[in-house]
Short mmCIF file of C-alpha atoms in Angstrom, two decimals:
data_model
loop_
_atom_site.label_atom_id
_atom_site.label_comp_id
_atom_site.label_asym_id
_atom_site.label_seq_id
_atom_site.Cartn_x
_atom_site.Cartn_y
_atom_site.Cartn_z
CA UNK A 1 34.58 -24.88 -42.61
CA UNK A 2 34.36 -24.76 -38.94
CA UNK A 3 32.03 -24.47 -36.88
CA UNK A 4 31.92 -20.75 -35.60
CA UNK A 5 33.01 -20.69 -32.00
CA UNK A 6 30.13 -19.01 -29.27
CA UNK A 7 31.15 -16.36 -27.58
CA UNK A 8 31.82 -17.03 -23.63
CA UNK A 9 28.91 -16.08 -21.18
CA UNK A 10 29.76 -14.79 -17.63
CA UNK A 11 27.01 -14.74 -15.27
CA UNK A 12 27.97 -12.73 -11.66
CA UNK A 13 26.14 -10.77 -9.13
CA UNK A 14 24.92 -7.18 -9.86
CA UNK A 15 27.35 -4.39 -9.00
CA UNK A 16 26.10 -1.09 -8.75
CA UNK A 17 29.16 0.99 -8.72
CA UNK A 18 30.49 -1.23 -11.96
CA UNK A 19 27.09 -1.70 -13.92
CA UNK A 20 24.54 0.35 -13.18
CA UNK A 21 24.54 2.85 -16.18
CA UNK A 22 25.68 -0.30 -18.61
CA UNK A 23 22.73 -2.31 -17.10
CA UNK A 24 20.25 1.30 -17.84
CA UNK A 25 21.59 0.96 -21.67
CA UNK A 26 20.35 -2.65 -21.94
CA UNK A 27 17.29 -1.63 -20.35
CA UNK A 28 16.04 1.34 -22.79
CA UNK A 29 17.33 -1.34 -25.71
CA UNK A 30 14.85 -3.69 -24.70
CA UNK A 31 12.15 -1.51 -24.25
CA UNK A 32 12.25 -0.25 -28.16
CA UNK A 33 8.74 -0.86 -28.95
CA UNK A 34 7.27 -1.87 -31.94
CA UNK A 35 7.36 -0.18 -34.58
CA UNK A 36 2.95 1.69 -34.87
CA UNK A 37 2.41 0.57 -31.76
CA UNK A 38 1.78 2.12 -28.44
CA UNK A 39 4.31 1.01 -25.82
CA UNK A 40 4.80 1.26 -22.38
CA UNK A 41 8.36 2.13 -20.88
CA UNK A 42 9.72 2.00 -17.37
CA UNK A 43 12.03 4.44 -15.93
CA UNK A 44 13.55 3.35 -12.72
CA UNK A 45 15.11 6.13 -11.21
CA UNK A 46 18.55 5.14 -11.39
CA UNK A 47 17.89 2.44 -9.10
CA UNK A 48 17.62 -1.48 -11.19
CA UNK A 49 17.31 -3.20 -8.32
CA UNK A 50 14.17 -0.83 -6.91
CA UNK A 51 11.16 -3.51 -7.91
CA UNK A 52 13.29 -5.99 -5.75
CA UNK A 53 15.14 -3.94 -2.94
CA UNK A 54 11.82 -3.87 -0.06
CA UNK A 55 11.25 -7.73 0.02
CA UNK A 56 13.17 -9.91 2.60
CA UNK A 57 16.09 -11.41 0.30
CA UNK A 58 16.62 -10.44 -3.14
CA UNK A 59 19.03 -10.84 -5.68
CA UNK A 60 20.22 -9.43 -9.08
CA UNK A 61 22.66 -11.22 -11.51
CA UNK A 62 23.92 -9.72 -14.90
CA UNK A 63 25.38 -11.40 -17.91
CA UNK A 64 28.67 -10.43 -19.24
CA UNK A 65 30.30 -11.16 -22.81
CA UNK A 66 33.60 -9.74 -22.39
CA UNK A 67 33.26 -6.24 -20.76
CA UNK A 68 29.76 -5.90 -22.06
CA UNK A 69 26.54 -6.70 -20.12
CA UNK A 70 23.96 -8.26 -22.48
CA UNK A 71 21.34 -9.70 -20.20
CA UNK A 72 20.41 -9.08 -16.25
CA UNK A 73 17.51 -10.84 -14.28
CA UNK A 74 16.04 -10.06 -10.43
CA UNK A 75 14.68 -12.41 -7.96
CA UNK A 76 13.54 -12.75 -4.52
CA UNK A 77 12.04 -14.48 -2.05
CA UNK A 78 9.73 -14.54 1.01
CA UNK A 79 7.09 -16.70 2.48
CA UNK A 80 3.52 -16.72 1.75
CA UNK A 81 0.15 -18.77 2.13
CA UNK A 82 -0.09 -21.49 -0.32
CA UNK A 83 -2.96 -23.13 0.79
CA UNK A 84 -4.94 -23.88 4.63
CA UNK A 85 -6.01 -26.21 6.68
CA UNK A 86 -8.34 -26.84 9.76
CA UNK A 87 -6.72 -26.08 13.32
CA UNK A 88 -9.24 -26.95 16.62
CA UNK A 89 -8.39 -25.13 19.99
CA UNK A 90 -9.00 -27.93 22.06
CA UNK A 91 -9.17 -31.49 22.04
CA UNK A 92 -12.20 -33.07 20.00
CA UNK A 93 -13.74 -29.73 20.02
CA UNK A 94 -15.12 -29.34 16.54
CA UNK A 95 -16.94 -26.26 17.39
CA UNK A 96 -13.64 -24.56 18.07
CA UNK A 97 -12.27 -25.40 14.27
CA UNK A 98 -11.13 -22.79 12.32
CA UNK A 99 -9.06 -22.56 8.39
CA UNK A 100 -5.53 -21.53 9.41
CA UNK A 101 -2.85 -20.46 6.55
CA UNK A 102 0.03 -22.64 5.49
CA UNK A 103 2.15 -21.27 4.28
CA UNK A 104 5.86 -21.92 2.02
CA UNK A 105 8.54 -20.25 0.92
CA UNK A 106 7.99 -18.98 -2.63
CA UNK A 107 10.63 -17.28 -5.33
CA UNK A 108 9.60 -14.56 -7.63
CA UNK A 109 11.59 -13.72 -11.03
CA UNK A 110 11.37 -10.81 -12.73
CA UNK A 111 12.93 -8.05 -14.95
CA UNK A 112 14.55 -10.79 -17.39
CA UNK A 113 16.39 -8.82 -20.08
CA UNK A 114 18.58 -9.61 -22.87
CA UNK A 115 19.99 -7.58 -25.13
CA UNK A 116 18.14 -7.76 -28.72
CA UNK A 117 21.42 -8.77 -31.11
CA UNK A 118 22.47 -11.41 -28.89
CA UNK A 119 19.20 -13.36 -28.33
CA UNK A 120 19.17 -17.36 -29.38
CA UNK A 121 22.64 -17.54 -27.13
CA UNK A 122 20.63 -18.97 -24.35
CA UNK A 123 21.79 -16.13 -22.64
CA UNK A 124 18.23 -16.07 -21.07
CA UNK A 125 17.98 -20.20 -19.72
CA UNK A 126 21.58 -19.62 -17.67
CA UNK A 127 20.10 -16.30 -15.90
CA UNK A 128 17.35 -18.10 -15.04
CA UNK A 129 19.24 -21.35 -14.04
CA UNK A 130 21.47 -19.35 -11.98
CA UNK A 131 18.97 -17.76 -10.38
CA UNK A 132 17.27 -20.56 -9.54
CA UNK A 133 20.08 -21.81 -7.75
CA UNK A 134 20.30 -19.46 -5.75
CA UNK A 135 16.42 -20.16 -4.87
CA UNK A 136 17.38 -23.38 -3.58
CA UNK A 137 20.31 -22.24 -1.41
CA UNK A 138 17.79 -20.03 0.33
CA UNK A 139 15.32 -22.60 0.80
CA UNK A 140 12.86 -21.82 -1.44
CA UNK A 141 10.63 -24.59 -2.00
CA UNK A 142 8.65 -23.07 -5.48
CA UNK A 143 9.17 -20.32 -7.93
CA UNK A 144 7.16 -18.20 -9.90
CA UNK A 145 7.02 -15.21 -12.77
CA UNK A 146 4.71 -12.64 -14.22
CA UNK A 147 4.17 -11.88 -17.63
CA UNK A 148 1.87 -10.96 -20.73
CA UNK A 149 -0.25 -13.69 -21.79
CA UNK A 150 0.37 -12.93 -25.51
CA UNK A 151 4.52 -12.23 -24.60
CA UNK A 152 4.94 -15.98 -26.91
CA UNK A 153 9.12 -15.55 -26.36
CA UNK A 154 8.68 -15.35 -22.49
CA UNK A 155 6.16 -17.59 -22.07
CA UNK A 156 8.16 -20.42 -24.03
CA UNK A 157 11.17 -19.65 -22.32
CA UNK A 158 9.74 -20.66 -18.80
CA UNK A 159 7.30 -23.75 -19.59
CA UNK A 160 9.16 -25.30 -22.37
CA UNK A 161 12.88 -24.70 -21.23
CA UNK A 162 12.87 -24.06 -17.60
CA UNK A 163 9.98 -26.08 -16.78
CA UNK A 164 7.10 -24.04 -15.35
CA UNK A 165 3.20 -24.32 -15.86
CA UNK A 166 0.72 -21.99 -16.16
CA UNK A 167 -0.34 -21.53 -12.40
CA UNK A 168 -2.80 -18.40 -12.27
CA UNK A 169 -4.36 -15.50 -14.11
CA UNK A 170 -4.88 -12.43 -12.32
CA UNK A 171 -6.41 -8.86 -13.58
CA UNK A 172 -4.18 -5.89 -13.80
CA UNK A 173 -7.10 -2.90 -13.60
CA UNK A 174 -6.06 0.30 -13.99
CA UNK A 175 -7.95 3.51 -13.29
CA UNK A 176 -7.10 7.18 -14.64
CA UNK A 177 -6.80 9.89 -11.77
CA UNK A 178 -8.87 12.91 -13.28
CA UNK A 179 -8.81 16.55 -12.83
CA UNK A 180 -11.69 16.09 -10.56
CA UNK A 181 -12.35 14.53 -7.02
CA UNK A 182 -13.95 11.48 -7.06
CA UNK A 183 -17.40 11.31 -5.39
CA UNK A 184 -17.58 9.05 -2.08
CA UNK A 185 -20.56 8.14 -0.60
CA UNK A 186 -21.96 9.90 2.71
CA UNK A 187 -23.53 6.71 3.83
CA UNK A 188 -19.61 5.14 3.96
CA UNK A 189 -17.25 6.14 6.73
CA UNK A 190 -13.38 5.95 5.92
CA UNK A 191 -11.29 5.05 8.73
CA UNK A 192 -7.34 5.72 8.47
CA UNK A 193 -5.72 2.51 10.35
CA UNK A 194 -2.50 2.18 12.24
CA UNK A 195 0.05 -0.19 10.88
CA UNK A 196 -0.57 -2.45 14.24
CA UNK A 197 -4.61 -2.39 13.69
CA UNK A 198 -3.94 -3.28 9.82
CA UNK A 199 -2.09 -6.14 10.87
CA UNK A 200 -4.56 -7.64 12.87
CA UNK A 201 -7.34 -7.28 10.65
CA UNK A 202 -5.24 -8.49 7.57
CA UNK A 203 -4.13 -11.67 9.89
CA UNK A 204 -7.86 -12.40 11.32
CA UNK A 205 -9.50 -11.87 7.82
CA UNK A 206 -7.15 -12.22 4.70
CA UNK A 207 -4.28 -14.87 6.37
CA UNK A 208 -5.37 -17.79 4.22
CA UNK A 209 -5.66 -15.72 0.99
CA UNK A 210 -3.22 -17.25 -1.69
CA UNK A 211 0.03 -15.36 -1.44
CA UNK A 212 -0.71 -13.75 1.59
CA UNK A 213 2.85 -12.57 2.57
CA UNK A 214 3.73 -13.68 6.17
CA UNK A 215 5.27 -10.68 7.02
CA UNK A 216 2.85 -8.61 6.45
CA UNK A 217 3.81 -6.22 9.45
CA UNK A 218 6.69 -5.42 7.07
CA UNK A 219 4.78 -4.23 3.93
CA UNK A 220 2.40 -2.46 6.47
CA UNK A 221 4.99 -0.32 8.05
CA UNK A 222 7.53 0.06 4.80
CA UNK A 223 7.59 4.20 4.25
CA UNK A 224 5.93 3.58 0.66
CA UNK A 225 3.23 2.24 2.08
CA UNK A 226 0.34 5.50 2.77
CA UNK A 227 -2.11 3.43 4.77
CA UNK A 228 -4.55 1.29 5.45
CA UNK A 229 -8.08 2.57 4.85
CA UNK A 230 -10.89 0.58 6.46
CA UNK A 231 -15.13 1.20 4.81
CA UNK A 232 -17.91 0.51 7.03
CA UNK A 233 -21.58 2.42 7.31
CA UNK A 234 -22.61 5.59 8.20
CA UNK A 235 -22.93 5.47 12.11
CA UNK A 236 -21.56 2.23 12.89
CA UNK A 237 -18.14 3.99 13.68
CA UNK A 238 -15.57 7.13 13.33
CA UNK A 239 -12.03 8.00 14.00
CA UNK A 240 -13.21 8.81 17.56
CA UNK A 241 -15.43 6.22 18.22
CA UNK A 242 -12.40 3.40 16.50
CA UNK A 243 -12.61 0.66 19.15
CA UNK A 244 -9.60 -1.05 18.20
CA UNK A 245 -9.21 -4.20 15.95
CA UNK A 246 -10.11 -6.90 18.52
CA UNK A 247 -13.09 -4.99 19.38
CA UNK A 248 -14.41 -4.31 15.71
CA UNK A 249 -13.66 -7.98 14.51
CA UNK A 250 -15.76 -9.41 17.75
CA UNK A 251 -18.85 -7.05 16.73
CA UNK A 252 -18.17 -5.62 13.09
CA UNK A 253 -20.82 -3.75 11.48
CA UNK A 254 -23.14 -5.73 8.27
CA UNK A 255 -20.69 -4.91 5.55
CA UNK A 256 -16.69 -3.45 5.71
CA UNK A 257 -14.27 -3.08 3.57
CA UNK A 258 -10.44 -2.56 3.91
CA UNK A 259 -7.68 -1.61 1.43
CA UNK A 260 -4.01 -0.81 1.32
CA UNK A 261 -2.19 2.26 -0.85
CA UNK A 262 1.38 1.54 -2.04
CA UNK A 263 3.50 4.65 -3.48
CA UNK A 264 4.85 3.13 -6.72
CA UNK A 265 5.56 6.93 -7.93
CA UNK A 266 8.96 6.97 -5.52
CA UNK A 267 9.90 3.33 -6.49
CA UNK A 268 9.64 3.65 -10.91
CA UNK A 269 8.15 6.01 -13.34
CA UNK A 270 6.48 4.62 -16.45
CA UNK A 271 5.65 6.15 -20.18
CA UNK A 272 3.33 6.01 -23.17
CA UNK A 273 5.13 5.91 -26.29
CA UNK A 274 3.91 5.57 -29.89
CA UNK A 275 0.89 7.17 -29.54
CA UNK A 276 -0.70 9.24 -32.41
CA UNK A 277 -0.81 13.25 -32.61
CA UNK A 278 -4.84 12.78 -32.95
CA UNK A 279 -4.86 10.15 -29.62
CA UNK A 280 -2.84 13.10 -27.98
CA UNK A 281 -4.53 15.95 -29.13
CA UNK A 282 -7.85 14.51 -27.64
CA UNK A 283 -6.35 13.30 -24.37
CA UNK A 284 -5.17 17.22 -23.98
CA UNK A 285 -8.98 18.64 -24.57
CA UNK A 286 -10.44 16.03 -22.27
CA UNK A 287 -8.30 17.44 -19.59
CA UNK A 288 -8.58 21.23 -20.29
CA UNK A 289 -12.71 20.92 -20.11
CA UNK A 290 -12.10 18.61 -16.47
CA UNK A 291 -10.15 21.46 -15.26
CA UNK A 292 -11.81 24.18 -16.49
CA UNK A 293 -15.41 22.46 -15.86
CA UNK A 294 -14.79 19.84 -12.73
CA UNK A 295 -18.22 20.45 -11.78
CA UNK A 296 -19.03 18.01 -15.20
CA UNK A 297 -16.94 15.26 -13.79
CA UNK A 298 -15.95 14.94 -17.62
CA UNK A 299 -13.89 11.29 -17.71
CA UNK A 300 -11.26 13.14 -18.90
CA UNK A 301 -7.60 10.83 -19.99
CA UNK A 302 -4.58 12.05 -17.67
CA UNK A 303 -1.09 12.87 -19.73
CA UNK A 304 0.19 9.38 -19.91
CA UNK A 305 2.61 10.66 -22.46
CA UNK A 306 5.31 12.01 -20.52
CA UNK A 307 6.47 10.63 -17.12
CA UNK A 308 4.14 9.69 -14.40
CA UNK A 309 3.80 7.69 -11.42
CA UNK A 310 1.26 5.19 -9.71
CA UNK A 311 -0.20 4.28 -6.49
CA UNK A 312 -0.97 0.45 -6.27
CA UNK A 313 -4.07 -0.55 -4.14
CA UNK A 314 -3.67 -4.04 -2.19
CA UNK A 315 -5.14 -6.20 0.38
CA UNK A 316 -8.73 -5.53 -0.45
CA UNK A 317 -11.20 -7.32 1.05
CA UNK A 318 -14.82 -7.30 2.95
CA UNK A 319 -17.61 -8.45 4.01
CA UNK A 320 -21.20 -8.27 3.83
CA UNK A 321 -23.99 -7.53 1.42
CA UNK A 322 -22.46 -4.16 0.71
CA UNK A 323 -19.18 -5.30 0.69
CA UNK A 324 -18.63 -4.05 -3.15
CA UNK A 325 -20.06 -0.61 -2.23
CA UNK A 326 -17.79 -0.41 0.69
CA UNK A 327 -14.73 -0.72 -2.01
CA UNK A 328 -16.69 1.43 -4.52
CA UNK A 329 -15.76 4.10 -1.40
CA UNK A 330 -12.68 3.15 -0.77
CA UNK A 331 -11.54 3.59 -4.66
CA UNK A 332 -12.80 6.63 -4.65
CA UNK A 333 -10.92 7.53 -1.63
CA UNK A 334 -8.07 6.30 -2.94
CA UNK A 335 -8.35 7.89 -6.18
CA UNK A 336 -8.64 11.43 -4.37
CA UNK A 337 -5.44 10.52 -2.23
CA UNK A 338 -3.63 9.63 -5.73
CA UNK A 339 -4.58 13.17 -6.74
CA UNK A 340 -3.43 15.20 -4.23
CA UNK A 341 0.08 13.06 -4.49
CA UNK A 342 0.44 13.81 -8.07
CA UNK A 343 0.10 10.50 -9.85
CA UNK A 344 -2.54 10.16 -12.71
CA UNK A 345 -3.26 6.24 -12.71
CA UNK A 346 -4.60 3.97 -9.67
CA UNK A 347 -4.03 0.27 -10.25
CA UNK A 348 -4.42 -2.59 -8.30
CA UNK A 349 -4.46 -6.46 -9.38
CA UNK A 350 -6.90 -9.36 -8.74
CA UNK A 351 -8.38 -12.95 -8.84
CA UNK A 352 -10.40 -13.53 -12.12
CA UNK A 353 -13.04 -14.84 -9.64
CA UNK A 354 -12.30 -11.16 -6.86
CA UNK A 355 -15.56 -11.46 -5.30
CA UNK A 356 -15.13 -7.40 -4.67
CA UNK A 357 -14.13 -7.13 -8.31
CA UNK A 358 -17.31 -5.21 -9.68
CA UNK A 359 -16.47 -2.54 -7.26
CA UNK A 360 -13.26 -1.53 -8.64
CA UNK A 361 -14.07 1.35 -11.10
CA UNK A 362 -11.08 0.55 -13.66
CA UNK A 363 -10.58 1.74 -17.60
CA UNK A 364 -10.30 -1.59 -19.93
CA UNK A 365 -8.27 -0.13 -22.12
CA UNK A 366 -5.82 1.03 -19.74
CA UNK A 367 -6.70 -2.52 -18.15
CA UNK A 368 -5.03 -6.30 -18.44
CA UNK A 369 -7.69 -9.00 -18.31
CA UNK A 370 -5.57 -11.92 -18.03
CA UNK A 371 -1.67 -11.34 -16.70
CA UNK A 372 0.11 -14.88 -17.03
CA UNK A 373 1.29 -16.15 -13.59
CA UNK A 374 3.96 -19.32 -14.14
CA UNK A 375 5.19 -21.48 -11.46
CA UNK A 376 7.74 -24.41 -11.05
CA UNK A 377 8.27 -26.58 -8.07
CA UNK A 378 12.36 -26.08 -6.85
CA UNK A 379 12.42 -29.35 -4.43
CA UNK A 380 11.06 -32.73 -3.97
CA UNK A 381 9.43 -32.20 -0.20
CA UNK A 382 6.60 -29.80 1.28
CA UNK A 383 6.87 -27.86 4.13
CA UNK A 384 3.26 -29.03 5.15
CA UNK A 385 2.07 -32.26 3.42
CA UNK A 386 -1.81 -30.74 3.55
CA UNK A 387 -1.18 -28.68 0.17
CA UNK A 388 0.95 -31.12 -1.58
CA UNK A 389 1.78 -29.98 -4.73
CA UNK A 390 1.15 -26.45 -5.12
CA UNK A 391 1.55 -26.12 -8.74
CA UNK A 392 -1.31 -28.24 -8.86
CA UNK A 393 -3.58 -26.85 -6.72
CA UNK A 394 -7.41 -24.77 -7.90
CA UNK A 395 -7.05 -21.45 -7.89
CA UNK A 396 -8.95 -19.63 -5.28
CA UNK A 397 -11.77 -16.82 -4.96
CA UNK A 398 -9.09 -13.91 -4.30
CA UNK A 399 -5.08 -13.60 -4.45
CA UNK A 400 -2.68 -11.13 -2.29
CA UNK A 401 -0.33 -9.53 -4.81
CA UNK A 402 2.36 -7.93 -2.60
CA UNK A 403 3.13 -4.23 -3.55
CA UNK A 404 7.03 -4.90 -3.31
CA UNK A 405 7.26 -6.24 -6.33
CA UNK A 406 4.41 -4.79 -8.56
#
């Protein structure tokens, strides 16, 4: 007999007009969970490119057998720090020496699907290949992807196949938004900060964080960003006694904090599914006695079970001995803000080693200890030879994880 013949693969840019609802069929294919099992589903508005669309260049490819699409994959790219070095204002003038970012231009990959019955094609390798091309024809010197650390298929696919290691492993913690406000301390005062004032803190104070994104005036001033809250004591400052960013950073208080609140709700819903009647039943009561009691503060379990959106919190940081109660504050504050907007989780991701972690109250069931971060290096030269090899490179104490593409 023969050998049967494999069916022809097609690989093109993403039409909207042509394949968005055929590209939405795929999706809700894919995201049949197991069978027992609780699962969590996406629903993206009617928009597949929406995880993507806010960064500076992105791209979407589908797959094609015939006039079916059976697989579709998103990328895009930007530049970020990957690493610092020393810079001295002045000649010989060691005193003046100061860690300055360096940064590259990195590729992110994400939303890899293929249709279920017509996996083993290597339907999966040529998205990513193709994408990756494209990568280099932008200039992108590395590229990187997210994904479950117990997601075996995925995590084959990239470091045996495609050639990526396994670079970093951040913390997905997630916080439920309850029926009640959450308390925030007297002794903290919460400043709301312009775009402009962000910018400059974030540049003076975060710059050589890993992943910092260089155009951070962008994410700053995008309409799904809600602000920029900055923590500090009691007394050391208010909305009418703000001096400014200069001002603050050439006398700031013992301890501050600062955080960032990105409105995932407009961008993608998401879903529990599989739960049991009895896990329901007692999520329900929880939230009947927070409502009818708030006074209790009962830790009661939001309805995860239908539809609901998320605000992401990013670019914490601080400093000082109260540094972590300063965030303590600010997740408060942002858990209130989350409230009034209607969402019922608070997330945020972070370095294993966050030295602000312990302040961020977060549910470990609800939570992802380890999220798998793989990376690959796309060409042979650096933009800056003080890094080298970035792939290579010790993680660091924190990590900037850009809302645009949570």
């Amino acid at each position: 007999m023969g050998e049967e013949l494999k069916p022809m693969v097609s690989v093109r840019e993403f039409d909207p007009d042509r394949d968005r609802e055929r590209v939405e069929a795929v999706e809700r294919i894919c995201e049949v969970g197991p069978s027992g099992k609780v699962s969590l589903f996406t629903d993206m508005l009617g928009d597949p490119i929406c995880r993507v669309r806010h960064s500076p260049a992105f791209l979407m490819l589908v797959a094609e057998i015939g006039e079916e699409v059976v697989g579709m994959i998103r990328g895009c790219i930007k530049t970020v720090t990957c690493g610092k070095r020393l810079s001295r204002n002045g000649k010989h003038n060691a005193n003046n020496a100061k860690h300055v970012p360096v940064y590259t231009k990195v590729a992110y990959i994400l939303g890899l699907r293929v249709s279920p019955n017509q996996r083993r094609m290597g339907i999966g390798l040529k998205l990513v290949h193709r994408m990756e091309a494209w990568f280099r024809d932008n200039g992108a010197e590395y590229s990187y992807m997210a994904t479950e650390n117990d997601n075996l298929a995925s995590v084959k696919l990239f470091t045996d196949k495609c050639g990526y290691s396994k670079f970093r492993t951040p913390s997905i913690l997630v916080n439920p938004v309850f029926a009640h406000r959450a308390r925030v301390s007297p002794k903290v005062t919460i400043i709301s900060l312009s775009p402009s004032d962000a910018e400059v803190l974030y540049r003076s104070r975060l710059s050589t964080t890993e992943f910092f994104p260089r155009d951070i005036d962008s994410v700053l001033k995008n309409k799904l960003s809600l602000g920029t809250f900055l923590a500090v004591p009691g007394g050391s400052y208010s909305v009418e006694t703000w001096p400014g960013p200069d001002l603050f950073l050439s006398d700031p208080p013992k301890s501050w904090a600062l955080v960032s609140v990105w409105n995932s709700k407009e961008v993608f819903t998401l879903e529990v599914r599989g739960a049991s009647r009895v896990k329901r039943t007692l999520a329900k009561t929880t939230r009947v006695v927070d409502r009818a009691l708030p006074w209790l503060r009962v830790p009661s379990i939001p309805d995860l079970f239908r539809p609901f959106g998320f605000h992401f919190m990013y670019g914490l940081g601080g400093e000082g001995p109260d540094a972590v109660k300063m965030v303590k504050a600010l997740c408060g504050f942002a858990h209130n803000l989350a409230m009034e907007k209607g969402c019922r989780v608070v997330a945020t991701e972070v370095s294993p080693n966050e030295p602000l972690r312990s302040g961020i109250p977060h549910w470990k069931m609800l939570s992802c200890d380890e999220d798998l971060w793989c990376m690959k290096r796309l060409g042979e030269d650096y933009s800056d030879g003080s890094v080298g090899d970035w792939t290579k490179s010790q993680p660091g104490m924190s990590i900037f994880v850009d809302p645009r593409e949570v």
